[in-house]
Each structure stands twice: as structure tokens, then as C-alpha cells.
mmCIF file of C-alpha atoms in Angstrom:
data_model
loop_
_atom_site.group_PDB
_atom_site.id
_atom_site.type_symbol
_atom_site.label_atom_id
_atom_site.label_comp_id
_atom_site.label_asym_id
_atom_site.label_seq_id
_atom_site.Cartn_x
_atom_site.Cartn_y
_atom_site.Cartn_z
ATOM 1 C CA MET X 1 -43.078 81.631 -26.971
ATOM 2 C CA SER X 2 -41.980 85.379 -27.435
ATOM 3 C CA ALA X 3 -44.935 87.987 -27.965
ATOM 4 C CA ASP X 4 -43.313 89.286 -31.177
ATOM 5 C CA GLU X 5 -43.415 85.783 -32.598
ATOM 6 C CA ASP X 6 -45.050 85.109 -35.861
ATOM 7 C CA VAL X 7 -48.158 83.260 -35.666
ATOM 8 C CA LEU X 8 -50.150 81.893 -38.621
ATOM 9 C CA TYR X 9 -54.000 80.848 -38.251
ATOM 10 C CA GLY X 10 -53.125 80.446 -34.633
ATOM 11 C CA LEU X 11 -49.895 77.906 -35.081
ATOM 12 C CA TYR X 12 -46.441 78.841 -34.206
ATOM 13 C CA ASP X 13 -43.694 78.050 -36.377
ATOM 14 C CA ASP X 14 -42.925 74.897 -34.079
ATOM 15 C CA ASP X 15 -46.592 73.983 -34.788
ATOM 16 C CA ILE X 16 -45.974 74.345 -38.864
ATOM 17 C CA SER X 17 -42.729 72.277 -38.688
ATOM 18 C CA ILE X 18 -44.397 69.629 -36.902
ATOM 19 C CA ILE X 19 -47.510 69.246 -39.310
ATOM 20 C CA LYS X 20 -45.181 69.245 -42.151
ATOM 21 C CA GLU X 21 -43.397 66.007 -40.634
ATOM 22 C CA TRP X 22 -46.748 64.430 -40.090
ATOM 23 C CA THR X 23 -47.910 65.061 -43.404
ATOM 24 C CA LYS X 24 -44.815 63.908 -45.310
ATOM 25 C CA ALA X 25 -44.773 60.776 -42.832
ATOM 26 C CA THR X 26 -48.603 59.845 -43.560
ATOM 27 C CA ALA X 27 -47.805 60.327 -47.188
ATOM 28 C CA VAL X 28 -45.017 57.894 -47.449
ATOM 29 C CA THR X 29 -46.601 55.475 -45.043
ATOM 30 C CA HIS X 30 -50.031 55.223 -46.691
ATOM 31 C CA THR X 31 -47.880 55.047 -50.166
ATOM 32 C CA PHE X 32 -46.184 52.293 -48.777
ATOM 33 C CA PHE X 33 -49.213 50.464 -47.534
ATOM 34 C CA GLY X 34 -51.072 51.028 -51.109
ATOM 35 C CA ILE X 35 -47.934 49.127 -52.581
ATOM 36 C CA HIS X 36 -48.240 46.054 -49.932
ATOM 37 C CA ALA X 37 -51.912 45.955 -50.551
ATOM 38 C CA THR X 38 -51.420 45.624 -54.175
ATOM 39 C CA LEU X 39 -48.638 43.031 -53.903
ATOM 40 C CA TYR X 40 -51.036 41.161 -51.244
ATOM 41 C CA PHE X 41 -54.072 40.788 -53.728
ATOM 42 C CA ILE X 42 -51.634 39.517 -56.518
ATOM 43 C CA ALA X 43 -49.532 37.029 -54.199
ATOM 44 C CA ALA X 44 -53.077 35.743 -52.902
ATOM 45 C CA TYR X 45 -54.353 35.306 -56.461
ATOM 46 C CA LEU X 46 -51.398 33.176 -57.430
ATOM 47 C CA LEU X 47 -51.419 30.956 -54.606
ATOM 48 C CA ILE X 48 -55.007 30.259 -54.618
ATOM 49 C CA ASN X 49 -54.926 29.754 -58.488
ATOM 50 C CA GLN X 50 -51.992 27.294 -58.085
ATOM 51 C CA GLY X 51 -53.947 25.628 -55.091
ATOM 52 C CA ILE X 52 -53.377 25.971 -51.456
ATOM 53 C CA ARG X 53 -55.340 22.748 -50.039
ATOM 54 C CA ASN X 54 -52.882 20.227 -51.331
ATOM 55 C CA ASN X 55 -49.556 22.203 -50.631
ATOM 56 C CA LYS X 56 -48.634 22.687 -47.578
ATOM 57 C CA SER X 57 -45.844 25.322 -48.718
ATOM 58 C CA ARG X 58 -48.148 27.489 -50.448
ATOM 59 C CA LEU X 59 -50.626 27.366 -47.558
ATOM 60 C CA PHE X 60 -47.983 28.118 -45.193
ATOM 61 C CA LEU X 61 -47.153 31.326 -47.752
ATOM 62 C CA PHE X 62 -50.798 32.065 -47.981
ATOM 63 C CA ILE X 63 -51.500 32.069 -44.317
ATOM 64 C CA CYS X 64 -48.139 34.143 -43.252
ATOM 65 C CA SER X 65 -48.975 36.858 -46.326
ATOM 66 C CA THR X 66 -52.668 37.158 -44.983
ATOM 67 C CA ILE X 67 -51.532 37.598 -41.231
ATOM 68 C CA MET X 68 -48.983 39.933 -42.374
ATOM 69 C CA PHE X 69 -51.452 42.054 -44.242
ATOM 70 C CA LEU X 70 -54.227 42.245 -41.725
ATOM 71 C CA THR X 71 -51.492 43.238 -39.214
ATOM 72 C CA SER X 72 -50.568 46.113 -41.452
ATOM 73 C CA ILE X 73 -54.071 47.168 -41.862
ATOM 74 C CA ALA X 74 -54.383 46.965 -37.954
ATOM 75 C CA TYR X 75 -51.312 48.962 -37.703
ATOM 76 C CA MET X 76 -52.274 51.829 -40.192
ATOM 77 C CA CYS X 77 -55.772 51.844 -38.355
ATOM 78 C CA VAL X 78 -53.799 52.697 -35.135
ATOM 79 C CA TYR X 79 -51.284 54.942 -36.446
ATOM 80 C CA ASN X 80 -53.910 57.205 -37.780
ATOM 81 C CA GLU X 81 -55.723 57.228 -34.839
ATOM 82 C CA TYR X 82 -52.549 58.319 -33.290
ATOM 83 C CA VAL X 83 -51.985 61.145 -36.199
ATOM 84 C CA GLN X 84 -55.693 62.244 -35.355
ATOM 85 C CA LEU X 85 -54.748 62.221 -31.411
ATOM 86 C CA ASN X 86 -51.786 64.194 -32.446
ATOM 87 C CA TRP X 87 -54.075 66.723 -34.668
ATOM 88 C CA GLU X 88 -56.411 67.349 -31.310
ATOM 89 C CA LEU X 89 -53.345 68.114 -29.255
ATOM 90 C CA LEU X 90 -52.825 71.249 -31.487
ATOM 91 C CA LEU X 91 -56.236 72.523 -30.246
ATOM 92 C CA ILE X 92 -57.053 71.065 -26.994
ATOM 93 C CA THR X 93 -55.883 68.544 -23.969
ATOM 94 C CA PRO X 94 -58.200 65.848 -24.073
ATOM 95 C CA PRO X 95 -58.878 63.957 -20.976
ATOM 96 C CA ASP X 96 -56.926 61.216 -20.389
ATOM 97 C CA ILE X 97 -54.330 61.825 -23.283
ATOM 98 C CA GLU X 98 -51.270 60.121 -21.528
ATOM 99 C CA ILE X 99 -53.073 56.951 -21.450
ATOM 100 C CA LYS X 100 -54.546 56.676 -24.965
ATOM 101 C CA GLN X 101 -51.081 57.750 -26.276
ATOM 102 C CA ARG X 102 -49.641 55.072 -24.211
ATOM 103 C CA ASN X 103 -51.727 52.347 -25.404
ATOM 104 C CA LEU X 104 -51.505 53.287 -28.967
ATOM 105 C CA GLN X 105 -47.980 53.167 -28.724
ATOM 106 C CA ILE X 106 -47.909 49.826 -27.337
ATOM 107 C CA VAL X 107 -50.228 48.217 -29.841
ATOM 108 C CA THR X 108 -48.273 49.899 -32.546
ATOM 109 C CA ASN X 109 -45.085 48.450 -31.466
ATOM 110 C CA CYS X 110 -46.537 45.168 -31.039
ATOM 111 C CA LEU X 111 -47.929 45.106 -34.454
ATOM 112 C CA LEU X 112 -44.396 46.237 -35.714
ATOM 113 C CA ARG X 113 -42.782 43.440 -34.228
ATOM 114 C CA LEU X 114 -45.366 40.861 -35.371
ATOM 115 C CA ASN X 115 -44.768 41.640 -38.777
ATOM 116 C CA PHE X 116 -40.870 41.540 -37.996
ATOM 117 C CA MET X 117 -41.351 37.780 -36.707
ATOM 118 C CA LEU X 118 -43.372 36.930 -39.845
ATOM 119 C CA SER X 119 -41.235 38.112 -42.365
ATOM 120 C CA ASP X 120 -38.004 36.235 -40.797
ATOM 121 C CA ALA X 121 -40.195 33.404 -40.925
ATOM 122 C CA ILE X 122 -40.547 33.223 -44.712
ATOM 123 C CA VAL X 123 -37.413 34.441 -45.220
ATOM 124 C CA VAL X 124 -35.575 31.702 -43.337
ATOM 125 C CA TRP X 125 -38.244 29.070 -44.689
ATOM 126 C CA ARG X 126 -37.098 30.198 -48.503
ATOM 127 C CA ALA X 127 -33.355 29.570 -47.589
ATOM 128 C CA TRP X 128 -34.191 26.445 -45.589
ATOM 129 C CA ALA X 129 -36.145 25.214 -48.588
ATOM 130 C CA LEU X 130 -33.048 25.087 -50.802
ATOM 131 C CA PHE X 131 -31.036 23.046 -48.528
ATOM 132 C CA LYS X 132 -33.175 20.074 -48.063
ATOM 133 C CA ASP X 133 -30.288 17.425 -47.662
ATOM 134 C CA GLU X 134 -28.112 19.975 -45.690
ATOM 135 C CA ALA X 135 -29.055 19.357 -42.242
ATOM 136 C CA ARG X 136 -26.334 21.443 -40.755
ATOM 137 C CA VAL X 137 -27.646 24.620 -42.865
ATOM 138 C CA GLN X 138 -30.791 24.071 -41.968
ATOM 139 C CA TRP X 139 -30.465 24.155 -38.204
ATOM 140 C CA GLY X 140 -28.214 26.808 -38.544
ATOM 141 C CA LEU X 141 -30.925 28.972 -40.351
ATOM 142 C CA ILE X 142 -33.405 27.617 -37.556
ATOM 143 C CA SER X 143 -31.041 28.720 -34.801
ATOM 144 C CA CYS X 144 -30.727 32.100 -36.213
ATOM 145 C CA LEU X 145 -34.796 32.571 -36.469
ATOM 146 C CA ALA X 146 -35.083 31.313 -32.862
ATOM 147 C CA VAL X 147 -32.560 33.894 -31.495
ATOM 148 C CA SER X 148 -34.288 36.540 -33.519
ATOM 149 C CA TYR X 149 -37.750 35.578 -32.266
ATOM 150 C CA VAL X 150 -36.200 35.388 -28.509
ATOM 151 C CA GLY X 151 -34.787 39.017 -28.861
ATOM 152 C CA THR X 152 -37.867 40.350 -30.672
ATOM 153 C CA ILE X 153 -39.996 38.826 -27.531
ATOM 154 C CA ILE X 154 -37.636 40.230 -25.153
ATOM 155 C CA ASP X 155 -37.473 43.807 -26.868
ATOM 156 C CA ILE X 156 -41.340 43.743 -26.739
ATOM 157 C CA VAL X 157 -41.574 42.917 -22.743
ATOM 158 C CA LEU X 158 -38.994 45.695 -21.853
ATOM 159 C CA LEU X 159 -40.839 48.172 -24.298
ATOM 160 C CA VAL X 160 -44.194 47.206 -22.417
ATOM 161 C CA LEU X 161 -42.424 47.642 -19.144
ATOM 162 C CA VAL X 162 -41.111 50.950 -19.976
ATOM 163 C CA TYR X 163 -44.604 52.174 -21.484
ATOM 164 C CA MET X 164 -46.417 51.028 -17.812
ATOM 165 C CA LEU X 165 -43.663 52.838 -16.066
ATOM 166 C CA VAL X 166 -42.597 49.678 -14.354
ATOM 167 C CA LEU X 167 -38.904 50.500 -15.615
ATOM 168 C CA GLU X 168 -36.663 53.539 -16.400
ATOM 169 C CA ASP X 169 -35.335 53.945 -19.953
ATOM 170 C CA VAL X 170 -33.555 50.766 -20.734
ATOM 171 C CA PRO X 171 -31.169 52.106 -23.608
ATOM 172 C CA GLU X 172 -28.790 49.242 -23.140
ATOM 173 C CA TYR X 173 -31.329 46.734 -24.762
ATOM 174 C CA SER X 174 -32.221 49.081 -27.675
ATOM 175 C CA LEU X 175 -30.154 46.500 -30.227
ATOM 176 C CA ILE X 176 -31.464 43.366 -28.767
ATOM 177 C CA MET X 177 -33.964 43.126 -31.263
ATOM 178 C CA THR X 178 -32.106 44.847 -34.500
ATOM 179 C CA ILE X 179 -28.832 42.897 -34.384
ATOM 180 C CA PRO X 180 -30.497 39.415 -34.382
ATOM 181 C CA LEU X 181 -32.975 40.439 -37.009
ATOM 182 C CA LEU X 182 -30.024 42.003 -39.427
ATOM 183 C CA LEU X 183 -27.742 38.839 -39.005
ATOM 184 C CA THR X 184 -31.062 36.604 -39.528
ATOM 185 C CA ASN X 185 -31.527 38.372 -42.834
ATOM 186 C CA VAL X 186 -27.928 38.481 -43.963
ATOM 187 C CA ILE X 187 -27.576 34.949 -43.367
ATOM 188 C CA ALA X 188 -30.610 33.982 -45.227
ATOM 189 C CA THR X 189 -29.978 36.170 -48.117
ATOM 190 C CA ALA X 190 -26.367 34.426 -48.267
ATOM 191 C CA ALA X 191 -27.529 31.112 -48.230
ATOM 192 C CA ILE X 192 -29.680 31.925 -51.081
ATOM 193 C CA GLY X 193 -26.845 33.741 -52.980
ATOM 194 C CA TYR X 194 -24.566 30.578 -52.353
ATOM 195 C CA LYS X 195 -27.328 28.252 -53.849
ATOM 196 C CA THR X 196 -27.521 30.771 -56.792
ATOM 197 C CA TRP X 197 -23.895 30.887 -57.631
ATOM 198 C CA GLY X 198 -23.769 27.120 -57.425
ATOM 199 C CA TYR X 199 -26.940 26.488 -59.729
ATOM 200 C CA LYS X 200 -25.176 29.251 -62.147
ATOM 201 C CA LYS X 201 -21.770 27.429 -61.926
ATOM 202 C CA MET X 202 -23.711 24.220 -62.760
ATOM 203 C CA VAL X 203 -25.474 25.052 -66.083
ATOM 204 C CA GLY X 204 -24.374 28.216 -66.827
ATOM 205 C CA ASP X 205 -21.848 26.564 -69.506
ATOM 206 C CA LEU X 206 -24.726 24.637 -70.882
ATOM 207 C CA LEU X 207 -27.089 27.533 -71.430
ATOM 208 C CA ARG X 208 -24.313 30.385 -72.202
ATOM 209 C CA GLN X 209 -25.030 30.256 -75.891
ATOM 210 C CA ALA X 210 -28.527 30.666 -75.626
ATOM 211 C CA LYS X 211 -28.138 33.895 -74.045
ATOM 212 C CA ARG X 212 -31.256 33.724 -71.714
ATOM 213 C CA MET X 213 -31.716 32.774 -67.843
ATOM 214 C CA THR X 214 -33.353 29.392 -66.973
ATOM 215 C CA ALA X 215 -36.781 30.556 -64.857
ATOM 216 C CA THR X 216 -35.080 29.125 -61.677
ATOM 217 C CA GLU X 217 -31.840 31.277 -62.025
ATOM 218 C CA LEU X 218 -33.933 34.440 -62.670
ATOM 219 C CA THR X 219 -35.987 33.508 -59.383
ATOM 220 C CA MET X 220 -33.047 33.035 -57.572
ATOM 221 C CA LEU X 221 -30.963 36.206 -58.504
ATOM 222 C CA LEU X 222 -34.422 38.200 -57.509
ATOM 223 C CA LEU X 223 -34.500 36.805 -54.254
ATOM 224 C CA VAL X 224 -30.974 37.546 -53.549
ATOM 225 C CA GLU X 225 -31.224 40.895 -54.698
ATOM 226 C CA SER X 226 -34.652 41.861 -53.013
ATOM 227 C CA GLY X 227 -33.011 40.200 -49.567
ATOM 228 C CA ALA X 228 -29.861 42.465 -50.358
ATOM 229 C CA ILE X 229 -31.961 45.615 -50.237
ATOM 230 C CA TYR X 230 -33.785 44.517 -47.316
ATOM 231 C CA CYS X 231 -30.814 43.905 -45.085
ATOM 232 C CA ILE X 232 -29.631 47.421 -46.619
ATOM 233 C CA ILE X 233 -33.109 48.736 -44.836
ATOM 234 C CA TRP X 234 -32.159 46.838 -41.513
ATOM 235 C CA ALA X 235 -28.477 48.287 -41.605
ATOM 236 C CA LEU X 236 -30.214 51.881 -41.660
ATOM 237 C CA THR X 237 -32.356 50.667 -38.854
ATOM 238 C CA LEU X 238 -29.217 49.682 -36.833
ATOM 239 C CA ALA X 239 -27.824 53.042 -37.514
ATOM 240 C CA SER X 240 -30.870 54.573 -36.351
ATOM 241 C CA ALA X 241 -31.048 52.522 -33.191
ATOM 242 C CA LEU X 242 -27.150 53.975 -32.467
ATOM 243 C CA GLY X 243 -28.207 57.518 -33.205
ATOM 244 C CA VAL X 244 -26.439 57.943 -36.201
ATOM 245 C CA MET X 245 -29.153 58.810 -38.568
ATOM 246 C CA PRO X 246 -31.083 62.421 -38.156
ATOM 247 C CA ASP X 247 -34.250 62.512 -36.081
ATOM 248 C CA THR X 248 -36.355 63.297 -38.840
ATOM 249 C CA VAL X 249 -34.805 60.110 -41.075
ATOM 250 C CA THR X 250 -34.958 57.753 -37.907
ATOM 251 C CA SER X 251 -38.892 58.566 -37.191
ATOM 252 C CA LEU X 252 -40.019 58.112 -41.115
ATOM 253 C CA LEU X 253 -38.036 54.963 -41.037
ATOM 254 C CA LEU X 254 -39.553 53.347 -37.920
ATOM 255 C CA GLU X 255 -43.385 54.335 -38.977
ATOM 256 C CA VAL X 256 -42.829 52.654 -42.420
ATOM 257 C CA LEU X 257 -41.021 49.729 -41.389
ATOM 258 C CA CYS X 258 -43.963 47.646 -40.293
ATOM 259 C CA ILE X 259 -45.131 48.176 -43.738
ATOM 260 C CA ILE X 260 -41.851 47.357 -45.206
ATOM 261 C CA ALA X 261 -41.308 44.276 -43.293
ATOM 262 C CA GLY X 262 -44.707 43.078 -44.847
ATOM 263 C CA LEU X 263 -44.239 44.151 -48.091
ATOM 264 C CA TYR X 264 -40.841 42.260 -48.587
ATOM 265 C CA PRO X 265 -41.806 38.612 -47.997
ATOM 266 C CA THR X 266 -44.971 39.330 -49.922
ATOM 267 C CA LEU X 267 -42.829 40.238 -52.808
ATOM 268 C CA VAL X 268 -40.501 36.669 -52.288
ATOM 269 C CA VAL X 269 -44.153 35.095 -52.321
ATOM 270 C CA ILE X 270 -44.964 36.596 -55.773
ATOM 271 C CA ILE X 271 -41.436 35.797 -57.133
ATOM 272 C CA VAL X 272 -41.932 32.365 -56.236
ATOM 273 C CA ALA X 273 -45.205 31.708 -57.336
ATOM 274 C CA LEU X 274 -44.449 33.229 -60.562
ATOM 275 C CA GLN X 275 -41.620 30.989 -61.458
ATOM 276 C CA LYS X 276 -43.910 28.091 -60.506
ATOM 277 C CA SER X 277 -46.281 29.608 -63.279
ATOM 278 C CA VAL X 278 -43.517 29.585 -65.801
ATOM 279 C CA ILE X 279 -42.688 26.274 -65.224
ATOM 280 C CA ASP X 280 -46.057 25.256 -65.579
ATOM 281 C CA SER X 281 -46.847 27.440 -68.625
ATOM 282 C CA VAL X 282 -43.829 26.041 -70.357
ATOM 283 C CA ALA X 283 -44.288 22.407 -69.706
ATOM 284 C CA TYR X 284 -47.754 22.891 -71.101
ATOM 285 C CA SER X 285 -46.741 24.612 -74.284
ATOM 286 C CA SER X 286 -44.057 22.250 -74.916
ATOM 287 C CA GLY X 287 -45.810 19.204 -74.254
ATOM 288 C CA GLY X 288 -44.409 18.292 -71.077
ATOM 289 C CA SER X 289 -40.760 18.471 -72.166
ATOM 290 C CA ASP X 290 -40.294 21.663 -70.299
ATOM 291 C CA VAL X 291 -38.114 22.714 -73.145
ATOM 292 C CA LEU X 292 -38.368 26.109 -75.204
ATOM 293 C CA PRO X 293 -37.222 26.679 -78.602
ATOM 294 C CA THR X 294 -34.699 29.354 -79.433
ATOM 295 C CA SER X 295 -33.664 30.808 -82.504
ATOM 296 C CA ALA X 296 -30.268 29.809 -83.821
ATOM 297 C CA PRO X 297 -27.901 31.245 -87.073
ATOM 298 C CA ALA X 298 -28.746 29.796 -90.283
ATOM 299 C CA SER X 299 -25.571 28.336 -90.257
ATOM 300 C CA LEU X 300 -26.008 26.160 -87.245
ATOM 301 C CA PRO X 301 -28.323 23.583 -86.336
ATOM 302 C CA SER X 302 -31.649 24.741 -84.178
ATOM 303 C CA LYS X 303 -31.519 23.376 -80.703
ATOM 304 C CA SER X 304 -33.686 23.493 -77.957
ATOM 305 C CA VAL X 305 -32.821 25.195 -74.326
ATOM 306 C CA PRO X 306 -34.585 24.347 -71.441
ATOM 307 C CA ALA X 307 -36.427 26.993 -69.465
ATOM 308 C CA TYR X 308 -36.168 25.404 -66.463
ATOM 309 C CA ILE X 309 -33.369 22.990 -65.230
ATOM 310 C CA PRO X 310 -33.446 22.350 -61.336
ATOM 311 C CA TYR X 311 -29.945 21.608 -59.713
ATOM 312 C CA GLN X 312 -31.237 18.147 -59.299
ATOM 313 C CA GLN X 313 -31.380 17.320 -63.069
ATOM 314 C CA THR X 314 -27.854 18.601 -64.052
ATOM 315 C CA MET X 315 -26.612 15.540 -63.322
ATOM 316 C CA GLN X 316 -28.943 13.375 -65.282
ATOM 317 C CA ILE X 317 -28.857 15.537 -68.625
ATOM 318 C CA SER X 318 -25.936 13.434 -70.199
ATOM 319 C CA THR X 319 -28.050 10.542 -70.146
ATOM 320 C CA THR X 320 -31.347 11.988 -71.636
ATOM 321 C CA GLY X 321 -29.797 15.030 -73.196
ATOM 322 C CA ALA X 322 -30.608 13.690 -76.631
ATOM 323 C CA ASN X 323 -34.217 13.915 -75.953
ATOM 324 C CA SER X 324 -33.893 17.702 -74.514
ATOM 325 C CA PHE X 325 -30.990 18.841 -76.572
ATOM 326 C CA THR X 326 -31.283 18.188 -80.573
ATOM 327 C CA GLY X 327 -28.647 19.263 -82.651
ATOM 328 C CA ALA X 328 -26.479 19.922 -79.477
ATOM 329 C CA ASN X 329 -22.688 20.564 -80.144
ATOM 330 C CA SER X 330 -19.408 18.869 -78.948
ATOM 331 C CA TYR X 331 -18.784 21.721 -76.432
ATOM 332 C CA ALA X 332 -21.887 21.379 -74.625
ATOM 333 C CA ASP X 333 -21.483 17.613 -74.813
ATOM 334 C CA ASN X 334 -18.298 17.915 -72.855
ATOM 335 C CA LYS X 335 -19.365 20.070 -69.971
ATOM 336 C CA LEU X 336 -22.321 17.587 -69.593
ATOM 337 C CA GLU X 337 -19.959 14.755 -68.997
ATOM 338 C CA LYS X 338 -17.638 16.926 -66.975
ATOM 339 C CA ALA X 339 -20.810 18.045 -64.912
ATOM 340 C CA GLU X 340 -21.570 13.994 -64.467
ATOM 341 C CA SER X 341 -17.863 13.287 -63.728
ATOM 342 C CA THR X 342 -17.991 15.999 -61.155
ATOM 343 C CA SER X 343 -21.144 14.443 -59.494
ATOM 344 C CA SER X 344 -19.326 10.769 -59.548
ATOM 345 C CA THR X 345 -16.368 12.163 -57.404
ATOM 346 C CA GLY X 346 -18.757 13.015 -54.467
ATOM 347 C CA ARG X 347 -17.184 16.556 -54.421
ATOM 348 C CA ARG X 348 -20.510 18.004 -55.474
ATOM 349 C CA SER X 349 -24.250 16.433 -54.600
ATOM 350 C CA PRO X 350 -27.438 17.365 -56.725
ATOM 351 C CA GLN X 351 -29.466 19.896 -54.596
ATOM 352 C CA ASP X 352 -33.141 20.282 -55.843
ATOM 353 C CA PHE X 353 -33.486 24.350 -56.513
ATOM 354 C CA SER X 354 -37.083 23.718 -57.388
ATOM 355 C CA PHE X 355 -39.548 26.433 -55.806
ATOM 356 C CA ALA X 356 -42.753 24.557 -56.830
#
């Protein structure tokens, strides 16, 4: 430091810049943690309210969401301890400072990668459940998850060895975790998007006149959109690993990535649970017919439009349509017959789109 450099309250300009960066990062990280905490309690309430003892899927989602939330809590505790230690370094040099920093960094990175692994498990499981009768797709998703897990575990081992000074810097392994995780999320999101397109194509003509989306279609669209946003975040992480992003952006992104990794699958759990709640409420209000009435012009006969049509039922509507669709016009009947004839040719097999 030069003798004529300005000093404010015993802090140099570089120190003030560092403090500003810490303050911004701390504020953003705690904001995302608050959002994650809110979403977790909503998800836990919905899952418990629907029952988790007799449903393995909901039990799996509840356990994963809880572990990710506890991991985020542990991450925030370690993060705050690390920030406090850095504040102390501005004034004094505590004993064994290097050992403390190393241990905190190891724990932080391990917690970060634990949330990555649990997040991918939920995302892949959600896509896997949509392809119940397609073993090749399911094995493909499982293979992607396995590759991402192997890459993450290798990355953790290399990271610990670097911090323990067993290895020198190993930059060539910096993408061994990021690329598999990004590809896994892209493939899972694309699989959900494909099913969404197929579902919309099968029932879109039937419900076009109602000018509304079914609960299943809305749920799947939300899953695709949220998955696309999460993939964009991972693409930014990949750009940061390649050194494309500014250092300040890279640092902030890596600090909030653990919370985001737990926040996104928790949001997926809420979307799925809310869709199940909508289906239950519709079935209750309509006496189990799962049909919502819609208003129609005075010149046309009133009709009922299903609020929830699984893919599996689109092939059966033509035989039971008289019970569910009252006053349906010939246009809808033709579309139903076309859907049934398409199924009989074997070109399309019914798939269950239910998230229950």
C-alpha cells in the first residue's frame, strides 16, 4: 500500500471492495435460502396432507426434499462461518487460519455436490415416471443419472485431494461434474417436453373449444419451463467453469448454486402435489366424474370438459364419451374416433400421464 492511499476507518480501498462483494453475496444467498425454506414447508405440507405412508413416490419426494433442505441449512451455517472468518482476517490473523479455511471449503463443496445429486435424482425420477412402458427411455435416464453421479463423486475426491495438498491443481477435471449434470438435466427436461407435446397433440383438439388447459397439461408445461430455466443456470455454470463469466458473477453463482439445486426440485414437488390436489378436488366436487362444467354460448348446447385427462384415457373416451361429454358436437366425435383408430394401428401406445 502506498503511503498516500486513502484509508477509511482503517480499511483500504481493496478491503472496501471486498466487503461490498461479501455483502451482496450474503444478501443474495440468504434470499434464495428464504425462498427455498418457504417452498420446502409448502411441499412438506402438501405431501403429508396427501399421505406419505402408503405411497412410495410421495415418501421418496418427501425424504429427498427434507435431505436437500437440511443440506441447505448446513450449507448456510458453514457459509456464514466462512464469511465471519473472512471478516476476522480484515483485523487479525487467527491461529490455524489455513486449516479452518480448508475444512470449511471442503465441507461447503461436499454439501454443494450432495444437493446436486439429490436434485438430479428427483428430476430424472419425474421423467422416468412418465415413461412407464418404455424401458429403453428409462434405462437411458438411469444411465445419465449414473454418469452424473460418477462424475460428481470423482470431482469430490479430486477436490478433497487438492485441498489436502495431495495433488496440485487439476483444471482438466473441472468439467467432469458440470457437463454430465447439464446433459442429465437437458435430457430429462427434453423427455418431459416430448411427453407434453404428445399429450397436447392427443387431447388438444378435444379441448380446444373449451379454451382451457387440463391440470395434467399445465403441470407438464410448468415442469418443462422450470427445467429449461434450471438448464440455463447450469449452462451459465459451465460458462463459469470455462472462464467465460466475470469473476464476480462466477463467485456469486457458485455461492447460490447449492440453494438453487435444492430449490428447483422442491418446486417440482409442489407442482406435482398441487396437480394431485386439483384432481382430487375436481373428483370430489363432480361426484367422482372428474368433469368440470364450462359456460357455452346460448346458441350451443352446454357441455362438460374434463379437468384432467390422462394419456391413457384418451383412447377410451370414444366408448365412454356419452357419460362424460354431454351435447358434444360432431367435430369432437370425429376427433375421438380418429384417436381411437390411431391407437388400433399400433402407431401410438397409450401412456399414463398421471402424476398421482
